[in-house]
Short mmCIF file of C-alpha atoms in Angstrom, two decimals:
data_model
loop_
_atom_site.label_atom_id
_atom_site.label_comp_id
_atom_site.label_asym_id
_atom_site.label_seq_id
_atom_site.Cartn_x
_atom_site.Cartn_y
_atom_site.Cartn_z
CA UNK H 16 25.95 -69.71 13.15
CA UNK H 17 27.22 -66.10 12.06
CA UNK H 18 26.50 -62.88 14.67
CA UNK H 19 24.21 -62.11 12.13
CA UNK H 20 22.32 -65.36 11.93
CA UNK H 21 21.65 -65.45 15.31
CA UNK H 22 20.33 -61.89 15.22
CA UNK H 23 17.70 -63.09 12.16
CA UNK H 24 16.80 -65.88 14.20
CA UNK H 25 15.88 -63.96 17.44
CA UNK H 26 14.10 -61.22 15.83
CA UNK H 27 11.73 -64.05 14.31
CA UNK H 28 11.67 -65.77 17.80
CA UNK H 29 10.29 -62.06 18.84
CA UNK H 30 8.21 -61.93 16.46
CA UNK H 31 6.28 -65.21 17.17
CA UNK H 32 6.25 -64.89 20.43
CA UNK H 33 4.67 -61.42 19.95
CA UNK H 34 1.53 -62.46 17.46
CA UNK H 35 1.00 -65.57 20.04
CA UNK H 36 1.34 -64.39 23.31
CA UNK H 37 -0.43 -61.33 21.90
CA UNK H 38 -3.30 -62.92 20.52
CA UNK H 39 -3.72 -65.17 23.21
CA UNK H 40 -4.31 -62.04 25.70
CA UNK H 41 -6.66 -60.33 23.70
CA UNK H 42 -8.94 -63.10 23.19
CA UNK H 43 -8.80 -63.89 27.09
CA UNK H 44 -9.03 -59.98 28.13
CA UNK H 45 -10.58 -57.84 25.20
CA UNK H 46 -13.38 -55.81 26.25
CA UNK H 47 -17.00 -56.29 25.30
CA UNK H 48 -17.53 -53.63 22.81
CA UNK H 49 -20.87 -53.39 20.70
CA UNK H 50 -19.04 -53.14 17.27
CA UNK H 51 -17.48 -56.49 18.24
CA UNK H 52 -20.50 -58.69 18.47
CA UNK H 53 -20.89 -58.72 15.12
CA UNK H 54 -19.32 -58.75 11.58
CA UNK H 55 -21.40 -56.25 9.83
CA UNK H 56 -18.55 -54.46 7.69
CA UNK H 57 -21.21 -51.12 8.12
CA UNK H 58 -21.09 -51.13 11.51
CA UNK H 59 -17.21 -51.74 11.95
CA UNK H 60 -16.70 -48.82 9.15
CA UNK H 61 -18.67 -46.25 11.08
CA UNK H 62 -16.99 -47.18 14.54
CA UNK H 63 -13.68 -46.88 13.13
CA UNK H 64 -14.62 -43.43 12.01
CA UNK H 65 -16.51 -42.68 15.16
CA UNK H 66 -12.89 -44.19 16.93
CA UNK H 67 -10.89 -41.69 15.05
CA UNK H 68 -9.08 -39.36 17.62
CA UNK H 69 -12.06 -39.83 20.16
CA UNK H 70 -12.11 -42.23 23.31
CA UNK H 71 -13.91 -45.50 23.10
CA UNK H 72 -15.67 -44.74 25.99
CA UNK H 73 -17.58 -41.14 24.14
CA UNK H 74 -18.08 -43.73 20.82
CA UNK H 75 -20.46 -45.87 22.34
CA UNK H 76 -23.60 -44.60 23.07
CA UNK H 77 -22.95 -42.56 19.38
CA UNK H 78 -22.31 -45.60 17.98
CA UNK H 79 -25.54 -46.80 19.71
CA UNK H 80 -27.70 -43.97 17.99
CA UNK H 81 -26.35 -43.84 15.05
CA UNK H 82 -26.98 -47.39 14.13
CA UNK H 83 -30.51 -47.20 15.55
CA UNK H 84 -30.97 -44.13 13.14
CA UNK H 85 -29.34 -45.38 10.17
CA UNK H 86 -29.32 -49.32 10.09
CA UNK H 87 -27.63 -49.71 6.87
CA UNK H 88 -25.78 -48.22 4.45
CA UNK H 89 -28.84 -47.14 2.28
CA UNK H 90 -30.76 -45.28 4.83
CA UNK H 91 -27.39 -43.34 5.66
CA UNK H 92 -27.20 -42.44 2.22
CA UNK H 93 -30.45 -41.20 2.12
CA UNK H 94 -30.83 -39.15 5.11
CA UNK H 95 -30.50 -35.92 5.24
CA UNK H 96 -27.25 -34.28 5.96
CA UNK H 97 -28.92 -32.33 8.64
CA UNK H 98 -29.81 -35.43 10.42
CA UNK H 99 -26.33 -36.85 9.94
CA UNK H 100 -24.57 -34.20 11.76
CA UNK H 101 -27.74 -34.23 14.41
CA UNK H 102 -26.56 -37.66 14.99
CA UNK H 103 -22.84 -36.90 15.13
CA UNK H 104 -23.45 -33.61 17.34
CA UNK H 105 -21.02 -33.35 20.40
CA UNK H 106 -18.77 -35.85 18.42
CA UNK H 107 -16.74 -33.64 16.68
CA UNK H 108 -14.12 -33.89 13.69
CA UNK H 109 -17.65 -33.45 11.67
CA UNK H 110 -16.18 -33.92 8.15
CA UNK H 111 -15.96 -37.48 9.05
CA UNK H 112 -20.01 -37.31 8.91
CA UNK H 113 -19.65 -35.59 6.19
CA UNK H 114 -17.25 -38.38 4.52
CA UNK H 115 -19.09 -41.22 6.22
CA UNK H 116 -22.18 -40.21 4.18
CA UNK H 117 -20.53 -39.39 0.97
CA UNK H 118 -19.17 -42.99 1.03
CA UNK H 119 -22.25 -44.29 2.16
CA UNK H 120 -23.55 -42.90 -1.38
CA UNK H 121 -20.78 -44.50 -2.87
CA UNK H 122 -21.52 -47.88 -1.58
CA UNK H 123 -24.97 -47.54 -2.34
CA UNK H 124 -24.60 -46.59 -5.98
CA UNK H 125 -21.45 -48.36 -6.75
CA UNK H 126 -21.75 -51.90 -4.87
CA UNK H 127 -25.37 -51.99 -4.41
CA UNK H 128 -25.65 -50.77 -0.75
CA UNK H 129 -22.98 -53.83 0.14
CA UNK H 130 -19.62 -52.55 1.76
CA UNK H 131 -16.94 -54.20 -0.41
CA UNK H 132 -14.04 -56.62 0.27
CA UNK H 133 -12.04 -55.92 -2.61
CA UNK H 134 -9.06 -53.73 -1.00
CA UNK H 135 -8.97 -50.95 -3.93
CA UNK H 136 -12.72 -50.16 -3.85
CA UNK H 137 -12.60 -50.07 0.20
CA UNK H 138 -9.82 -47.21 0.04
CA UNK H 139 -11.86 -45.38 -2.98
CA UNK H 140 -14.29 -44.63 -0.54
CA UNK H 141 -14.27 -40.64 0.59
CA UNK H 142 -12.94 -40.28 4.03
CA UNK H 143 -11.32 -44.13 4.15
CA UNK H 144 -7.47 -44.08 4.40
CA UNK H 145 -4.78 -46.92 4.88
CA UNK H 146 -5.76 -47.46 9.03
CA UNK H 147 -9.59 -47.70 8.16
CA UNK H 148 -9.22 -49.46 5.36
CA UNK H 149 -7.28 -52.38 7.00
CA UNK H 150 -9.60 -52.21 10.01
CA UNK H 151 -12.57 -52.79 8.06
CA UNK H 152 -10.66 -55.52 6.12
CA UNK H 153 -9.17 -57.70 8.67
CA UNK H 154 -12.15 -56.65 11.08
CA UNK H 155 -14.93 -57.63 9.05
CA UNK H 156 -13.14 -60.15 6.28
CA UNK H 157 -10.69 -61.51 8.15
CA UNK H 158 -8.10 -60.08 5.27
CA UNK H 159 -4.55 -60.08 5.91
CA UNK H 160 -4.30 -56.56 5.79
CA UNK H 161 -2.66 -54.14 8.41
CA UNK H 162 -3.99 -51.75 10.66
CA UNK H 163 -1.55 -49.10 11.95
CA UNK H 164 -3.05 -46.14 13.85
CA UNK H 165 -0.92 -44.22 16.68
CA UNK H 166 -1.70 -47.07 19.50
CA UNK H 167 -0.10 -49.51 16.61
CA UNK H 168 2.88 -47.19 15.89
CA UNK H 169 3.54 -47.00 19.68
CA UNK H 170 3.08 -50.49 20.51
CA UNK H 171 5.43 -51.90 17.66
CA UNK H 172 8.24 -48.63 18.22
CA UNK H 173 8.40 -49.85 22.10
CA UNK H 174 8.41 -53.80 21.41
CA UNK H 175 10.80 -53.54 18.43
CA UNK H 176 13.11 -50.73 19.68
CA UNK H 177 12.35 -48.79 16.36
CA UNK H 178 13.13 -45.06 17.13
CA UNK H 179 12.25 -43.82 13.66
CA UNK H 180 9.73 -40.43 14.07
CA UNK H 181 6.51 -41.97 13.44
CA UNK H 182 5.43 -38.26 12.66
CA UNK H 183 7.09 -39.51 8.64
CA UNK H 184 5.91 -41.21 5.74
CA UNK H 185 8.52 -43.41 5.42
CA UNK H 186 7.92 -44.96 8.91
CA UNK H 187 4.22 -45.42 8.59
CA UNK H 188 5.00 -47.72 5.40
CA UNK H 189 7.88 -49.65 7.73
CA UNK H 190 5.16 -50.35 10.30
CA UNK H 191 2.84 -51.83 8.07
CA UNK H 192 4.86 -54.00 6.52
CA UNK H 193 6.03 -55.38 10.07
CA UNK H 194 2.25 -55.50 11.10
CA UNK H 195 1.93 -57.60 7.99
CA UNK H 196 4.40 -59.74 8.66
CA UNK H 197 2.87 -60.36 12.10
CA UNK H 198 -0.53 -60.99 11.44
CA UNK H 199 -0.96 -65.00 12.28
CA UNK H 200 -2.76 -67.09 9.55
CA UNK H 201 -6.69 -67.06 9.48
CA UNK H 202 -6.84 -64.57 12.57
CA UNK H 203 -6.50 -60.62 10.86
CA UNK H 204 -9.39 -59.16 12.32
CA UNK H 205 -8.42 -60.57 16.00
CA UNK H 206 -4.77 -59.82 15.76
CA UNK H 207 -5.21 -56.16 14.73
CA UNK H 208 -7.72 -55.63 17.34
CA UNK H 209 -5.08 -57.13 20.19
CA UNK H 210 -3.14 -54.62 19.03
CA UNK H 211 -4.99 -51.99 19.42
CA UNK H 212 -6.30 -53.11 22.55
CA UNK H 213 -2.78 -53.40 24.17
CA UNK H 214 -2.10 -49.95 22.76
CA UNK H 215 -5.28 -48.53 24.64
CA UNK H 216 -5.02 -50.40 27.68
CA UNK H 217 -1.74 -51.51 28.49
CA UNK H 218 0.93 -49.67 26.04
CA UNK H 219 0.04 -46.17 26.41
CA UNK H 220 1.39 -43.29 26.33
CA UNK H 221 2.35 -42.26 29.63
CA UNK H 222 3.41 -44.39 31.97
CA UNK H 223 3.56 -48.06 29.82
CA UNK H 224 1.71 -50.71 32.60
CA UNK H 225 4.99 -53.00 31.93
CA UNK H 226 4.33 -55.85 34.02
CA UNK H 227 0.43 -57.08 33.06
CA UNK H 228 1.77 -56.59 29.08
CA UNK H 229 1.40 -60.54 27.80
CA UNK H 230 4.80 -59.71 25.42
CA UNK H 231 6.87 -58.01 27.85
CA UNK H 232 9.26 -60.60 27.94
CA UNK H 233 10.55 -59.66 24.97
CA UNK H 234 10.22 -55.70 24.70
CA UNK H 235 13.17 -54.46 23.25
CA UNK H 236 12.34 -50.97 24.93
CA UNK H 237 11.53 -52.18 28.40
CA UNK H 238 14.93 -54.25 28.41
CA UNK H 239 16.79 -51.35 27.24
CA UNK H 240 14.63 -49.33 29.97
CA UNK H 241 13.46 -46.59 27.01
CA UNK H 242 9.64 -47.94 27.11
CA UNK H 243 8.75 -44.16 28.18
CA UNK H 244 10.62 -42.07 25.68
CA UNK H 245 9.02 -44.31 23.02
CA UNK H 246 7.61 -43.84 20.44
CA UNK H 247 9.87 -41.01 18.66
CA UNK H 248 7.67 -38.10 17.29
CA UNK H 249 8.31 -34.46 15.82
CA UNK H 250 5.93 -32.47 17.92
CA UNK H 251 2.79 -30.54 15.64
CA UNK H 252 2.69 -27.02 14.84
CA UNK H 253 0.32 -25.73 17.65
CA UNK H 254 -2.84 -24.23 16.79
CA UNK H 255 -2.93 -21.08 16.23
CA UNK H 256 -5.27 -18.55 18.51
CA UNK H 257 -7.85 -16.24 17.46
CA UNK H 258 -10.01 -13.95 20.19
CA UNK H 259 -13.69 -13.66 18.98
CA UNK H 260 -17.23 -11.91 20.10
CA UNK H 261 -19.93 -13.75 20.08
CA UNK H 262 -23.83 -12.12 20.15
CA UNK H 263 -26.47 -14.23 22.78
CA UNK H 264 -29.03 -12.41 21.70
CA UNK H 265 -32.18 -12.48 23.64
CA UNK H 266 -35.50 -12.38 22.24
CA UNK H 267 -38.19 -10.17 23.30
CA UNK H 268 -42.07 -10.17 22.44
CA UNK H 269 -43.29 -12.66 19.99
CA UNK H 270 -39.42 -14.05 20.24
CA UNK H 271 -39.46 -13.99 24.10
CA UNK H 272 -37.60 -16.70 25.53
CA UNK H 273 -35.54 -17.31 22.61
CA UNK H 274 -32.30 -16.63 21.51
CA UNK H 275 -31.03 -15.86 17.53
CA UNK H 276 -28.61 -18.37 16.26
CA UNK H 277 -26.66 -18.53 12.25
CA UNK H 278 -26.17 -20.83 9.68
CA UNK H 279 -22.94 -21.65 9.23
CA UNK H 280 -21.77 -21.67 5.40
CA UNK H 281 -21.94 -24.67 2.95
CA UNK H 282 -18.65 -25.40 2.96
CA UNK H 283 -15.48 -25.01 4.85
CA UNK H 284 -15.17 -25.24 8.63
CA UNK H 285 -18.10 -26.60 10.08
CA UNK H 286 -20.11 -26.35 6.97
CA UNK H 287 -23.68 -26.05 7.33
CA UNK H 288 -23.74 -26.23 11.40
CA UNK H 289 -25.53 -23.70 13.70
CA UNK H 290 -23.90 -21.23 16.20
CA UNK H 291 -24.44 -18.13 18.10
CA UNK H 292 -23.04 -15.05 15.49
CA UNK H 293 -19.50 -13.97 16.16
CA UNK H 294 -16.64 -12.08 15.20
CA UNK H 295 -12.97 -11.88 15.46
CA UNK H 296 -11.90 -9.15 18.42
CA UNK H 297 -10.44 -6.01 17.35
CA UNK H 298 -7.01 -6.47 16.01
CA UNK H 299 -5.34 -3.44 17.61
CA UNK H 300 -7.05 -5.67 20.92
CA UNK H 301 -6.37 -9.45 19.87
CA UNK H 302 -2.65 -9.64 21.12
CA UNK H 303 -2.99 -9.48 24.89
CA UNK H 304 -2.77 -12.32 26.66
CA UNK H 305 -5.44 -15.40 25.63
CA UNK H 306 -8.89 -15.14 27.18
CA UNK H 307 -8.52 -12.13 28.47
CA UNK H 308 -11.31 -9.57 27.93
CA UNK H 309 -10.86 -6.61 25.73
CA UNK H 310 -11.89 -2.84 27.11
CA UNK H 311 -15.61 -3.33 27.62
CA UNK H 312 -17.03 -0.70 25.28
CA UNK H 313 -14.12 -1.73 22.49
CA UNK H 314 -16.19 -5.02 22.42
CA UNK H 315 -19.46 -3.85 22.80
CA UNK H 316 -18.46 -1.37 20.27
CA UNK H 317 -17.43 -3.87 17.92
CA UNK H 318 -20.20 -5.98 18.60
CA UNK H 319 -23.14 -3.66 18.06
CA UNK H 320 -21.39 -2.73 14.79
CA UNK H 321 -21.19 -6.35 13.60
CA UNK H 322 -24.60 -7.26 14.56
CA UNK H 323 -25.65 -3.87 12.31
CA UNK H 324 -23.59 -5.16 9.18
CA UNK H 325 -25.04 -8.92 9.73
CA UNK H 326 -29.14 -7.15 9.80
CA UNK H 327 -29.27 -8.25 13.54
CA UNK H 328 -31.10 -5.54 14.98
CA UNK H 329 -29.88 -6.14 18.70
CA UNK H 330 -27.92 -4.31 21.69
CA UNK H 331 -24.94 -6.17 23.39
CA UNK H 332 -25.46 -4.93 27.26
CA UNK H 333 -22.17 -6.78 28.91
CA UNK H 334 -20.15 -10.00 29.05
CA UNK H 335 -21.76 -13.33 30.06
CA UNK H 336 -19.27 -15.92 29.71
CA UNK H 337 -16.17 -17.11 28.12
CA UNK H 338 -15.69 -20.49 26.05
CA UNK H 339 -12.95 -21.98 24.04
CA UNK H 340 -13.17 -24.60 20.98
CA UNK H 341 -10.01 -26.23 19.46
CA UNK H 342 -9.98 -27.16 15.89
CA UNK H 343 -6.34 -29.11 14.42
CA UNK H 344 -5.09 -25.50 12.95
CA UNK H 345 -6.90 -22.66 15.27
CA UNK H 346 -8.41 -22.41 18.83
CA UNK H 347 -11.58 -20.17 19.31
CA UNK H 348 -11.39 -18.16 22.29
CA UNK H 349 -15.08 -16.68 22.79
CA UNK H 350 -15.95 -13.90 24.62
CA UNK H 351 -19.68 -14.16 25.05
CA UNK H 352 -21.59 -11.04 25.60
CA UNK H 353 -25.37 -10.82 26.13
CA UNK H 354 -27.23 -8.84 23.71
CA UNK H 355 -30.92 -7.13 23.55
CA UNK H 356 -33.28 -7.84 20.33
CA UNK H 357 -34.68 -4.31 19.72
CA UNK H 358 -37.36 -3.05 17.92
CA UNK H 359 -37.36 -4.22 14.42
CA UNK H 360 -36.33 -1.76 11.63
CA UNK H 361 -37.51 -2.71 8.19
CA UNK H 362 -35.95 -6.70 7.61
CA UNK H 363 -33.43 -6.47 10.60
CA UNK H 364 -33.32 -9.22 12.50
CA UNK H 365 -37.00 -10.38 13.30
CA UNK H 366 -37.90 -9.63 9.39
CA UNK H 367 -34.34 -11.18 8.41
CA UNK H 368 -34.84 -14.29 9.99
CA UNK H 369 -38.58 -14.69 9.19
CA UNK H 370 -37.98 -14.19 5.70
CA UNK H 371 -35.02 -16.38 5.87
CA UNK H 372 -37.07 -19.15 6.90
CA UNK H 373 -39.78 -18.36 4.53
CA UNK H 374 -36.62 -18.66 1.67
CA UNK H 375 -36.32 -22.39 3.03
CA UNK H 376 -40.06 -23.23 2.64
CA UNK H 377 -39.66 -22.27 -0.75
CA UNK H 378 -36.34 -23.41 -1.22
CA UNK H 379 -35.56 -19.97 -2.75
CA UNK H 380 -31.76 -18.76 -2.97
CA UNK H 381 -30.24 -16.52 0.01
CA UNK H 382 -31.06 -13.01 -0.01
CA UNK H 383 -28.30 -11.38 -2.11
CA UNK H 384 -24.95 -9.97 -0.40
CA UNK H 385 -24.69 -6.76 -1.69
CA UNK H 386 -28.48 -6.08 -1.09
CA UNK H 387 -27.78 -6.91 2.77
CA UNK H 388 -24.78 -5.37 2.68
CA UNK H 389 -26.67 -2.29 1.97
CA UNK H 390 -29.56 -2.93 3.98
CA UNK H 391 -26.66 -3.23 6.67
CA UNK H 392 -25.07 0.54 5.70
CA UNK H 393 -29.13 1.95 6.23
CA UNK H 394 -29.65 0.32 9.88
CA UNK H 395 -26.30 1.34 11.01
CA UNK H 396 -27.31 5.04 9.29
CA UNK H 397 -30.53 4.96 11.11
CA UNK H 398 -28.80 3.80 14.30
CA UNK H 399 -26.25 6.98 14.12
CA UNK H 400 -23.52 4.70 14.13
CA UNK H 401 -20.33 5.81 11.83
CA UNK H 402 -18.30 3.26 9.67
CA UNK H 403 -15.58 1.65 11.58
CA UNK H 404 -11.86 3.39 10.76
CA UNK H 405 -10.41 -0.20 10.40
CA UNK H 406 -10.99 -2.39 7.76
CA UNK H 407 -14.70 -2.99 7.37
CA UNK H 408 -16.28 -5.58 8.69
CA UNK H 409 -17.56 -9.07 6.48
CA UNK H 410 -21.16 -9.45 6.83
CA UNK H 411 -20.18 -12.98 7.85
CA UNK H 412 -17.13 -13.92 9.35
CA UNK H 413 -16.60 -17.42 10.43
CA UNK H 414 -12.67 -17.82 10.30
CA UNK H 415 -13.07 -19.39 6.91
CA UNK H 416 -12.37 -16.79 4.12
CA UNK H 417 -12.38 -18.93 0.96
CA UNK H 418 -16.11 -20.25 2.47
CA UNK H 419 -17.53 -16.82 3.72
CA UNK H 420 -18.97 -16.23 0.22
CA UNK H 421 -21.10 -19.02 0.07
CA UNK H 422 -22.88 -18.00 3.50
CA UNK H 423 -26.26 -19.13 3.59
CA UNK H 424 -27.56 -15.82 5.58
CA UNK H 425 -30.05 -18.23 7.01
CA UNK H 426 -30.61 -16.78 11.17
CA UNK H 427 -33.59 -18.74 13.86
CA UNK H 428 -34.79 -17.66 16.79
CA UNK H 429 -34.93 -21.25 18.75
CA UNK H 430 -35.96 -22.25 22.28
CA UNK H 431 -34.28 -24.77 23.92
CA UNK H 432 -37.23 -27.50 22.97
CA UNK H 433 -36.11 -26.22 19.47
CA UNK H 434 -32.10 -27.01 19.54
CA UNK H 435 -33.39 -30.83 18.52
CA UNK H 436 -33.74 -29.60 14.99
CA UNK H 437 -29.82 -27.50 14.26
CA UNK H 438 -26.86 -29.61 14.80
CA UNK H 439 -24.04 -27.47 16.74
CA UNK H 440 -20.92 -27.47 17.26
CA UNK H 441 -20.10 -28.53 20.53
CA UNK H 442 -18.77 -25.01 21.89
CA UNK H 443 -22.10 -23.90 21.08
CA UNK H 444 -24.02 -26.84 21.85
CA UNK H 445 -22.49 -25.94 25.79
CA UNK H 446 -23.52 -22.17 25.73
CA UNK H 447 -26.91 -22.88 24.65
CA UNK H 448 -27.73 -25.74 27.36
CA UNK H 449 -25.54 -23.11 30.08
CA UNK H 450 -27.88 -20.23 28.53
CA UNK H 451 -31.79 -22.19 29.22
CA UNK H 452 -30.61 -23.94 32.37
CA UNK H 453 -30.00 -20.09 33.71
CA UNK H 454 -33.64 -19.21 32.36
CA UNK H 455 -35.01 -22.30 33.85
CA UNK H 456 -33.53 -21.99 37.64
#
């Protein structure tokens, strides 16, 4: 037998020894996990979504409510999108809602409410990719089909000694091919779970737990002692930081005990979802060091004048608290600063936001920009306060350019019994609860 025979022939041995030993461990140790008493392809497809960059451990009690709320695919199609992202609040990553109930139309109109088995319809769906699309496969029709997420990538780089970046294209493609070639006959969905059950519980990233792993024996990495520097991946671009005011503006008579929250706009980043308003800090201010507060009256300064532009009739008074929120691309730092609802001038903020909701009841369009835009130029006159020498600030300004023009407008005043009915972004969600557990103590 040539050098190179014998180097086929123990690279098969591996392999066997890899989907048995494997598979034999997971069906002994795998944890009890609610999406795995059952093989309802709905219910695996939204906890593979839910699963996406978010610990098992968060997922199940969502998972939990969401089911409960939307049973099948039909009444998640149906639902309102408000209630979706209710649902999903505190989850994050929301465009997966978003996708989850785009596809859930799809299904519904396409396939008759029945989530398909044919591999070319599952990856039409919006928001399904290769990894889902295998997981739902294998998971739920026991198809041959791989599954390669990160815990996957790292799993088969450490056991196979591959030191490709698994940052590339081209690697992805090798690893599913050799998770293909692994998957034992008749047992898809319970081999690609093992796998990504030794990935979360055994082969992880720091610090590998060598000695309970049921295919150490044959780790190419752990032999070569490399199991830590594995897998091989190009570092991401960081995200990039932006310093921002935000207004918790504090109701007084008939809005007593409430605070004024925004409508986010209909598209772009967190499309649709409520917050407190805010702005980004003064430029000439933003490059000192992160989280650090700006001169006091520069930010109250900037404040009260975006508060004027956006028709909320309100004085900031002084910093309450900071808070940060990290998107892929861009991390919020927010500088909170409590504000004072003043007397209402003619559709400022109390007259804005009632007429805002009486809009919705009618299901009337937004009030038109350049009408609040001027409305915004006679409260600031009225308030004696002069045009900023900087550029001039957007009416709304929610670190999405391209979606700022399609802002909604739409401002509440909410108590805390009435934060059931918005869906916020977790940031948000935080200050809020932080905010009516002061008022209540």
């Amino acid at each position: 037998m040539t050098t190179d025979e014998k180097h086929i022939e123990a690279k098969q041995e591996a392999k066997l020894f890899f989907s048995r030993f494997l598979l034999e461990w997971y069906h002994l140790q795998k944890r009890d996990l609610p999406w795995r008493r059952h093989r309802n392809p709905y219910y695996i497809w939204i906890s593979e979504i839910m699963l996406q960059q978010t610990r098992v451990d968060t997922v199940i009690p969502y998972f939990n409510r969401f089911i409960e709320q939307f049973p099948t695919v039909e009444a998640l199609a149906d639902a309102p999108e408000e209630e979706v992202l209710k649902c999903w609040e505190g989850l994050g990553y929301y465009s997966r809602a978003r996708n989850l109930q785009h596809a859930a139309k799809q299904v519904k109109e396409l396939y008759g409410g029945q989530v398909p088995d044919d591999r070319d319809a599952v990856f039409g769906l919006k928001g399904v990719g290769p990894y889902t699309a295998g997981a739902i496969l294998s998971i739920a029709f026991n198809r041959p089909e791989p599954a390669v997420d990160g815990n996957v990538m790292r799993v088969l780089s450490r056991y196979f000694l591959i030191e490709d970046d698994i940052a590339k294209g081209p690697t992805r493609v090798k690893m599913e091919k050799l998770a293909a070639e692994l998957i034992p006959e008749g047992e898809a969905g319970s081999f690609n779970q093992a796998l990504m059950e030794l990935g979360a519980l055994i082969c992880t990233p720091k610090s590998p737990r060598c000695l309970p792993c049921p295919v150490m024996e044959h780790c190419a990495a752990r032999l070569a002692g490399c199991e830590a520097s594995l897998p091989v991946k190009t570092k991401a671009k960081p995200p990039r930081p932006e310093e921002r005011l935000a207004a918790l503006v504090e109701g007084r008579g008939e809005h007593a005990g409430r605070v004024l929250i925004r409508q986010r706009p209909a598209s772009g980043l967190l499309a649709r979802m409520w917050e407190l308003p805010h702005w980004p800090a003064p430029p000439a201010e933003a490059g000192g060091a992160r989280g650090a507060l700006l001169p006091e009256a520069a930010a109250l300064d900037r404040l009260r004048r975006s508060m004027s532009q956006a028709g909320i009739h309100a004085r900031p008074e002084g910093h309450w608290m900071a808070a940060e929120h990290t998107f892929s691309h861009i991390v919020w730092t927010l500088q909170v600063y409590r504000c004072r609802e003043e007397a209402a001038l003619p559709l400022a903020a109390e007259g804005r936001a009632m007429y805002g909701a009486a809009q919705a009841e009618r299901g009337d369009s937004p009030l038109d920009a350049d009408a609040e835009a001027a409305h915004a130029e006679r409260v600031a006159a009225a308030l004696g306060i002069q045009p900023a020498e900087d550029a001039p600030l957007a009416l709304f300004d929610s670190g999405d350019a391209a979606a700022d023009a399609a802002d909604s407008g739409a401002q509440r005043w909410i108590s805390r019994e009435d934060m059931k009915n918005y869906a916020f972004p977790n940031v948000f969600l935080k200050l809020l609860n932080n905010y009516f557990d002061e008022q209540e103590t």
